[in-house]
XYZ file of C-alpha atoms in Angstrom:
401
model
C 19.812 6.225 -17.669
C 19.472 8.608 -14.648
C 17.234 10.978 -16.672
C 14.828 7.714 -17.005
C 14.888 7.249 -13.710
C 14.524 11.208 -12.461
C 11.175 10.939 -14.594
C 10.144 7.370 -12.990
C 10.682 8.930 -9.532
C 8.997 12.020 -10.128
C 6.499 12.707 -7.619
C 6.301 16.802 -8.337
C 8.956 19.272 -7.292
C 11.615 18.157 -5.443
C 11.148 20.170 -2.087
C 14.786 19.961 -1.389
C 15.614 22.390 -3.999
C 14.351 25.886 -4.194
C 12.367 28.162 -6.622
C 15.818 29.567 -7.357
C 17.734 26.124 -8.227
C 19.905 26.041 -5.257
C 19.414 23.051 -3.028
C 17.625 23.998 0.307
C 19.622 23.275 4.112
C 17.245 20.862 5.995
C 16.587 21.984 8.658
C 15.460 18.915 10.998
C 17.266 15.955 11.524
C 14.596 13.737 10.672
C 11.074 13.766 8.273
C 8.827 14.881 10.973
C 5.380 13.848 9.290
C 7.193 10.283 8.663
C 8.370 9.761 12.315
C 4.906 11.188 13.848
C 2.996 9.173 11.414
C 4.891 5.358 11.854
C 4.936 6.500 15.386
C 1.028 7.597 15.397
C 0.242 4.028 13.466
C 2.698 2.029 16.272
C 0.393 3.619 18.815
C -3.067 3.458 17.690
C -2.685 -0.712 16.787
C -1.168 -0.896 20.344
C -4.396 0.556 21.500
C -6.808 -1.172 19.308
C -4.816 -4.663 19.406
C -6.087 -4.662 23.370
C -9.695 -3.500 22.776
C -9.991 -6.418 19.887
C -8.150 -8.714 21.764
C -9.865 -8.683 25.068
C -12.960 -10.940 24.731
C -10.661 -13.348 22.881
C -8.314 -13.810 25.422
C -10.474 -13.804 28.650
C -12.285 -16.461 26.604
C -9.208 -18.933 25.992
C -7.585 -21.520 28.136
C -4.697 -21.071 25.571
C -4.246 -17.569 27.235
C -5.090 -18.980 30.736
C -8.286 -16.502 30.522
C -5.948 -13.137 30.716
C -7.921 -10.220 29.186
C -4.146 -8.614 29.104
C -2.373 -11.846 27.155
C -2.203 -10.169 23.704
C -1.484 -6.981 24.668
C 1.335 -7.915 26.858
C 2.747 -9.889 24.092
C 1.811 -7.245 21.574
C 3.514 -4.903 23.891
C 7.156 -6.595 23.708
C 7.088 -7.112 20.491
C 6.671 -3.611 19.866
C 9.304 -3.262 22.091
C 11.272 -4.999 20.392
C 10.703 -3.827 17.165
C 11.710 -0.246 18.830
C 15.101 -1.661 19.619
C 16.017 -3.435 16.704
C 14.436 -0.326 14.776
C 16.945 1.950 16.599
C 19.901 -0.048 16.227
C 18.726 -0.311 12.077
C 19.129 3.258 12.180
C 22.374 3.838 13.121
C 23.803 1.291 9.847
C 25.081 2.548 6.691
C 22.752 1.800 3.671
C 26.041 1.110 1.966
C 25.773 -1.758 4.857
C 22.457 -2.888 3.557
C 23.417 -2.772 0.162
C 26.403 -5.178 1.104
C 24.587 -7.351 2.920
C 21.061 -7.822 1.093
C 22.616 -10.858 -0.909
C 23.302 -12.708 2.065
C 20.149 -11.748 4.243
C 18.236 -13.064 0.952
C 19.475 -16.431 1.071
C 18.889 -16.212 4.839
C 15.165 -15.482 3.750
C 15.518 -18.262 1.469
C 17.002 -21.103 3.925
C 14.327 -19.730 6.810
C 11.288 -20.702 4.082
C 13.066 -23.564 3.228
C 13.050 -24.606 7.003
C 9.540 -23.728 7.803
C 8.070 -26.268 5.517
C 10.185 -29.240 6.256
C 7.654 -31.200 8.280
C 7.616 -31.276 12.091
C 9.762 -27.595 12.110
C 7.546 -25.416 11.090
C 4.420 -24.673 13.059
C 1.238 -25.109 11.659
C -2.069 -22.883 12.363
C -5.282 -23.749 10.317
C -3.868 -25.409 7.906
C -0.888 -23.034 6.867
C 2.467 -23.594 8.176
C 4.060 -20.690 8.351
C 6.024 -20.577 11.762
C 9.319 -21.756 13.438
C 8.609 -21.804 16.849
C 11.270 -20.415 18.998
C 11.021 -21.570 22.672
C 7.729 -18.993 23.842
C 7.906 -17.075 20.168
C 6.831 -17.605 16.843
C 8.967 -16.588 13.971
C 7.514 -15.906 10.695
C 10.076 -15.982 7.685
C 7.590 -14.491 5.546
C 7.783 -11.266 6.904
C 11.072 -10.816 7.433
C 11.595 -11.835 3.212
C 9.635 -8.799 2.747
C 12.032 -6.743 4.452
C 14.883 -8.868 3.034
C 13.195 -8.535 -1.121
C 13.273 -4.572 -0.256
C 17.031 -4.849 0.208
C 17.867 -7.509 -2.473
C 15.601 -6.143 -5.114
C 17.270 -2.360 -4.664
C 20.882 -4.064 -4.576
C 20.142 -6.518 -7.820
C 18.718 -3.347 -10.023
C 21.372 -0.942 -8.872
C 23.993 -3.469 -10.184
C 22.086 -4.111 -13.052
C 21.175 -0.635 -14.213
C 22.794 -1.078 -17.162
C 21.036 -3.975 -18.700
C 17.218 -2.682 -17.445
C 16.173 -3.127 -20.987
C 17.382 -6.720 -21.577
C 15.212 -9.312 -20.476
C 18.045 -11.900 -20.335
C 20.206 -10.117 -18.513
C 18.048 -7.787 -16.776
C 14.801 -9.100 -15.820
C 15.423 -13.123 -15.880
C 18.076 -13.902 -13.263
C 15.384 -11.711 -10.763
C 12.399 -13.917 -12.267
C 14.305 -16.679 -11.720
C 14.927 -15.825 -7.875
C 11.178 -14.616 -7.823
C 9.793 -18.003 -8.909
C 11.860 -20.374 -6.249
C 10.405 -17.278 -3.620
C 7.152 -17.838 -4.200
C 7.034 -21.687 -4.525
C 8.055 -22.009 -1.302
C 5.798 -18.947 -0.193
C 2.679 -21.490 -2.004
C 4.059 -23.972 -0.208
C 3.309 -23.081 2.895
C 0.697 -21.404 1.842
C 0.705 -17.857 2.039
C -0.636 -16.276 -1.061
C -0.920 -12.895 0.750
C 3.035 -12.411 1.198
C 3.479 -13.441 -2.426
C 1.471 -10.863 -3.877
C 3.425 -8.277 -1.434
C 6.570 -9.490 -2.102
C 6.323 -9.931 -6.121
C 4.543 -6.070 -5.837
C 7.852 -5.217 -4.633
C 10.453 -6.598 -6.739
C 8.398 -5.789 -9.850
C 7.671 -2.139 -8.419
C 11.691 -1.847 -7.362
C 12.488 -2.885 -11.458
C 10.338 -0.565 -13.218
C 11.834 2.201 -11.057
C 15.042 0.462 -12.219
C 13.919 1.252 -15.773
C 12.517 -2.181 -16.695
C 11.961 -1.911 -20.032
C 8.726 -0.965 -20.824
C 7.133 -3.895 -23.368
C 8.910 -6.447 -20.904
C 6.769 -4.880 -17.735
C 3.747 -4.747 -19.677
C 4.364 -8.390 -20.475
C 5.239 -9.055 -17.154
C 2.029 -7.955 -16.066
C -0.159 -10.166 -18.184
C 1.522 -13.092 -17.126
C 0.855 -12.321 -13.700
C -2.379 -11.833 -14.149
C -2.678 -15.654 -15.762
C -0.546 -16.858 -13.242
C -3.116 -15.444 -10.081
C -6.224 -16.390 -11.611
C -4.708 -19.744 -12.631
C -3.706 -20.141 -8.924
C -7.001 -19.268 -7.761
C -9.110 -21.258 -9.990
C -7.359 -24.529 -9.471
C -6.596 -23.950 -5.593
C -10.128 -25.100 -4.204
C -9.742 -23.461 -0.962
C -8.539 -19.866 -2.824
C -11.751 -20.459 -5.776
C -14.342 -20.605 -2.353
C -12.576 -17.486 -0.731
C -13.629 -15.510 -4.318
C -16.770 -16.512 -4.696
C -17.813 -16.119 -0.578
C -16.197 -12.615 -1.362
C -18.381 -12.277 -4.635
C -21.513 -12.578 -2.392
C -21.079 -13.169 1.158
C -24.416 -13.001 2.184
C -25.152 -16.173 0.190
C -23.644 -18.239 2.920
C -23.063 -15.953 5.451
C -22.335 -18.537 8.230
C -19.695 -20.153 5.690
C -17.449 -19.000 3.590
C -18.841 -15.522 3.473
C -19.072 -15.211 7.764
C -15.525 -13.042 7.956
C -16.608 -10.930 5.441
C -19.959 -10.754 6.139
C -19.180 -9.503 9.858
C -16.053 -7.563 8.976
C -18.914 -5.008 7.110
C -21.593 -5.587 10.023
C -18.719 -4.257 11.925
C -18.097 -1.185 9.270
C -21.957 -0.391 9.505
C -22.306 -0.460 13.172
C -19.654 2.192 13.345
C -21.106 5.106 11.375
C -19.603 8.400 11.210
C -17.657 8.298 14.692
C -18.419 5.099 16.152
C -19.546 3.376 18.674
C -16.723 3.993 21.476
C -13.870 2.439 22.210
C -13.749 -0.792 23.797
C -17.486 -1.095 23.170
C -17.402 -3.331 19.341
C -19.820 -6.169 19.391
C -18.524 -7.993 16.485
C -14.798 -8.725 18.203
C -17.326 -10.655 21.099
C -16.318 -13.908 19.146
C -17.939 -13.112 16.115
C -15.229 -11.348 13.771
C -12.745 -14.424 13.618
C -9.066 -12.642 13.926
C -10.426 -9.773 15.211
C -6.726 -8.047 16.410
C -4.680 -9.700 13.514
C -6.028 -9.565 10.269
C -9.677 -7.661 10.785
C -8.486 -5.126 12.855
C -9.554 -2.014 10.463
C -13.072 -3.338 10.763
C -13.118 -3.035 14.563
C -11.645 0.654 14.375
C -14.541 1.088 11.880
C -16.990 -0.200 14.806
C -15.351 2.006 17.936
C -13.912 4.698 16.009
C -16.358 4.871 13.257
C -15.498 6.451 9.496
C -13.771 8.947 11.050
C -11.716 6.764 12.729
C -11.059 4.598 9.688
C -10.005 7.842 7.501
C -7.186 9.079 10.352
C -5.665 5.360 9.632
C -6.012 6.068 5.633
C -4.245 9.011 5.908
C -1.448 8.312 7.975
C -0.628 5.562 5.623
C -0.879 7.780 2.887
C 1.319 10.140 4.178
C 4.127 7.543 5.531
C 3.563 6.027 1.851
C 4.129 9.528 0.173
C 6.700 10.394 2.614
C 8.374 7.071 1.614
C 8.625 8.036 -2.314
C 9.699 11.788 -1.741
C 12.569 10.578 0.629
C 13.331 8.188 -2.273
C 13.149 10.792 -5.393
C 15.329 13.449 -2.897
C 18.166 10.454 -2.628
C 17.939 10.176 -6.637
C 18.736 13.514 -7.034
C 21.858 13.456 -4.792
C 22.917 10.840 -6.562
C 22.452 7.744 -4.002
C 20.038 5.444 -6.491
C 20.553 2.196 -4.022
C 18.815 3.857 -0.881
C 16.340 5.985 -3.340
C 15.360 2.623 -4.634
C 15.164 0.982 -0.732
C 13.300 4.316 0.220
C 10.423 3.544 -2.522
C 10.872 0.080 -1.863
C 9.582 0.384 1.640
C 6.973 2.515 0.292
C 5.936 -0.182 -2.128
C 5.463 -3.074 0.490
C 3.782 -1.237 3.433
C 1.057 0.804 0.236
C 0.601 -2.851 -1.175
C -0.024 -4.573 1.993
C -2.092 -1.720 3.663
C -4.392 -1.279 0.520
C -5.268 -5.495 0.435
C -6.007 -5.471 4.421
C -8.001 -2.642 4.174
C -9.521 -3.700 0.431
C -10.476 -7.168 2.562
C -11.482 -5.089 5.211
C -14.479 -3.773 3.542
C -14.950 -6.271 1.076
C -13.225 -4.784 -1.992
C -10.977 -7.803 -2.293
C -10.894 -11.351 -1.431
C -10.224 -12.844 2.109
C -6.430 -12.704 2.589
C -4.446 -13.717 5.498
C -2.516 -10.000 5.741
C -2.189 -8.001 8.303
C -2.434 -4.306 8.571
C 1.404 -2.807 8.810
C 2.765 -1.755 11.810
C -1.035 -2.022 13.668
C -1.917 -5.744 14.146
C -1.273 -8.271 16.396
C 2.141 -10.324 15.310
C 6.349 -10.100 16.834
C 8.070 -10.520 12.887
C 5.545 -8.262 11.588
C 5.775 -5.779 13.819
C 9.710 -6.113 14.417
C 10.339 -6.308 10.158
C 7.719 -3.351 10.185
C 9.830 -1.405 12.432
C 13.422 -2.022 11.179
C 11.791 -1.031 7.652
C 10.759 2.732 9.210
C 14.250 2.674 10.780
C 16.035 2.216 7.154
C 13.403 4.826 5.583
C 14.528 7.304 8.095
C 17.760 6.619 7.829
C 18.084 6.878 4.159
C 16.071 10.500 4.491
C 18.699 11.177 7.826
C 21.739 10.547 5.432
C 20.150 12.951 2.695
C 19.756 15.522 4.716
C 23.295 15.363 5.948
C 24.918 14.909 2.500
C 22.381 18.055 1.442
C 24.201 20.051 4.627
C 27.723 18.968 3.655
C 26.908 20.007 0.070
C 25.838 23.277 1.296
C 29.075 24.210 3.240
């Protein structure tokens, strides 16, 4: 069993061993490229939330006309996500791993709650909020967080029966299903996609057998184009994706201004602060289309710095995992990759609706747009990544003495 996994985690050589087969002292306390590159993503969304953001807010009585409304609020949320990050950090993943069953049914009983009329908030016709005195939570985005913990805790335990679809793969189906009915109920088709990505992703590493995940796959794909086809409001998002020009002031206008936005920008821009298309013409301009007004002010330049951090956290995310495999510690390896999963999955459909390579999808961009359980669940997620790399490093050191 852990040679199938070694080979399902392999990513190339394992840096933390040498050419010589001895395992190599880290030498840093933490993954520099991760840190600099969650922190680098943190930074630049706090910068481009306020340029997006400004023309919305000045224009608002809901803001009371302050150009500074989102970015305030944007601004302690972060802050808050910084604090709850750092406090993550400093628990156990043997914590985690204790607690993920519980924190899953709290996911559970907070989706439960948000659809039980007059609780939950509603916002163009999805309710998907529990207000909270001057806050908004959002359970979906903490059950991403929560999946990531549950999903590495349920195939740790059940390493052992990977390759039974009884006792491997149903009682997680079974949990998966009541997830994302109440996830459609709402609806929010974006966060099931992200969070079925990641328990399916968590189980193959797991060692799902392979004729079950190939199975699994097909009946997924069913399952999303049944959901689109007989969802009228999903079936007009496709085909306004399909050709958005058709009816560009309809069904196709997001789209259709998200890539004015792209072609504005050229190869470097056209300055910061100075996009035309967040002037109340790219609807969600600092939430869910805010690649395509970094692709107006910061140009394709701009847009490839963003790909690359991500790609880089997301690599960073799966080495840290494969380097805890090979001490041994499967649970946070599988957590590590985990995290890696969710923030790859939900990067690549923002920035696939971004430019029009997938359908219109309410998702946000991780750890850049506007939105407090995003960004918070976003940050607490790092905090776990770097604390599963801190705790290999300092098993690797004790090791080594």
């Amino acid at each position: 069993m852990m040679s199938g996994l070694l080979q399902r985690f392999g990513l190339g050589d394992d840096a933390s061993v040498s050419a010589t087969g001895a395992r190599a002292t880290p030498t840093q306390e933490f993954d520099a490229v991760l840190l600099w590159c969650g922190l680098g993503l943190l930074m630049l969304g706090f910068v481009m939330v306020y340029s997006a953001s400004i023309a919305t807010a000045e224009g608002s009585r809901f803001t009371g006309n302050q150009a500074s409304y989102f970015l305030i609020r944007h601004g302690l949320f972060l802050a808050i996500g910084l604090v709850c990050g750092a406090m993550a950090f400093q628990i156990p993943l043997r914590f985690w791993q204790q607690m993920a069953p519980y924190l899953f049914l709290l996911g559970i009983a907070l989706l439960v709650l948000v659809i039980i009329p007059h609780v939950g908030r509603s916002v163009n016709g999805a309710q998907r909020w529990l207000p909270l005195g001057p806050i908004n939570l959002q359970p979906s985005e903490l059950m991403k967080l929560f999946a990531v913990l549950y999903a590495g805790d349920y195939t740790h335990r059940k390493l052992a029966d990977m390759a039974s679809f009884k006792r491997g793969f149903g009682p997680m189906a079974m949990v998966m299903l009541l997830v994302g009915f109440l996830l459609l109920k709402e609806p929010d088709f974006g966060a099931f996609v992200v969070i079925v990505s990641i328990a399916i992703g968590i189980l193959f590493l797991g060692g799902i057998n392979v004729r079950i995940f190939g199975t699994l796959l097909v009946v997924l794909l069913i399952g999303f184009v049944l959901l689109i086809w007989f969802s009228p409001y999903r079936r007009e998002r496709l085909f306004g994706f399909m050709d958005p020009w058709q009816d560009a002031f309809g069904k196709g206008y997001q789209l259709s201004h998200a890539l004015i936005a792209f072609g504005r920008g050229e190869w470097f821009g056209v300055g910061l602060g100075a996009s035309v298309e967040k002037l109340f013409y790219l609807p969600e301009a600092h939430t869910d289309f805010l690649l395509a007004v970094i692709a107006e002010e910061l140009g394709f330049v701009g847009v490839c710095v963003v790909v690359l951090m991500f790609s880089l956290l997301i690599q960073r995310s799966f080495a840290i995992g494969k380097t805890a495999l090979g001490l041994g510690r499967i649970y946070p390896a599988l957590v590590a990759q985990g995290i890696g999963i969710w923030i790859g999955v939900q990067s690549f459909i923002n920035m696939g609706v971004n430019m029009g390579l997938l359908p219109t999808k309410g998702l946000t961009l991780p750890l850049m747009s506007f939105g407090g359980s995003g960004i918070v669940a976003n940050c607490v997620a790092l905090a776990i990544l770097l604390r599963v790399d801190w705790e290999n490093r300092q098993l690797m050191r004790g090791n080594r003495a």
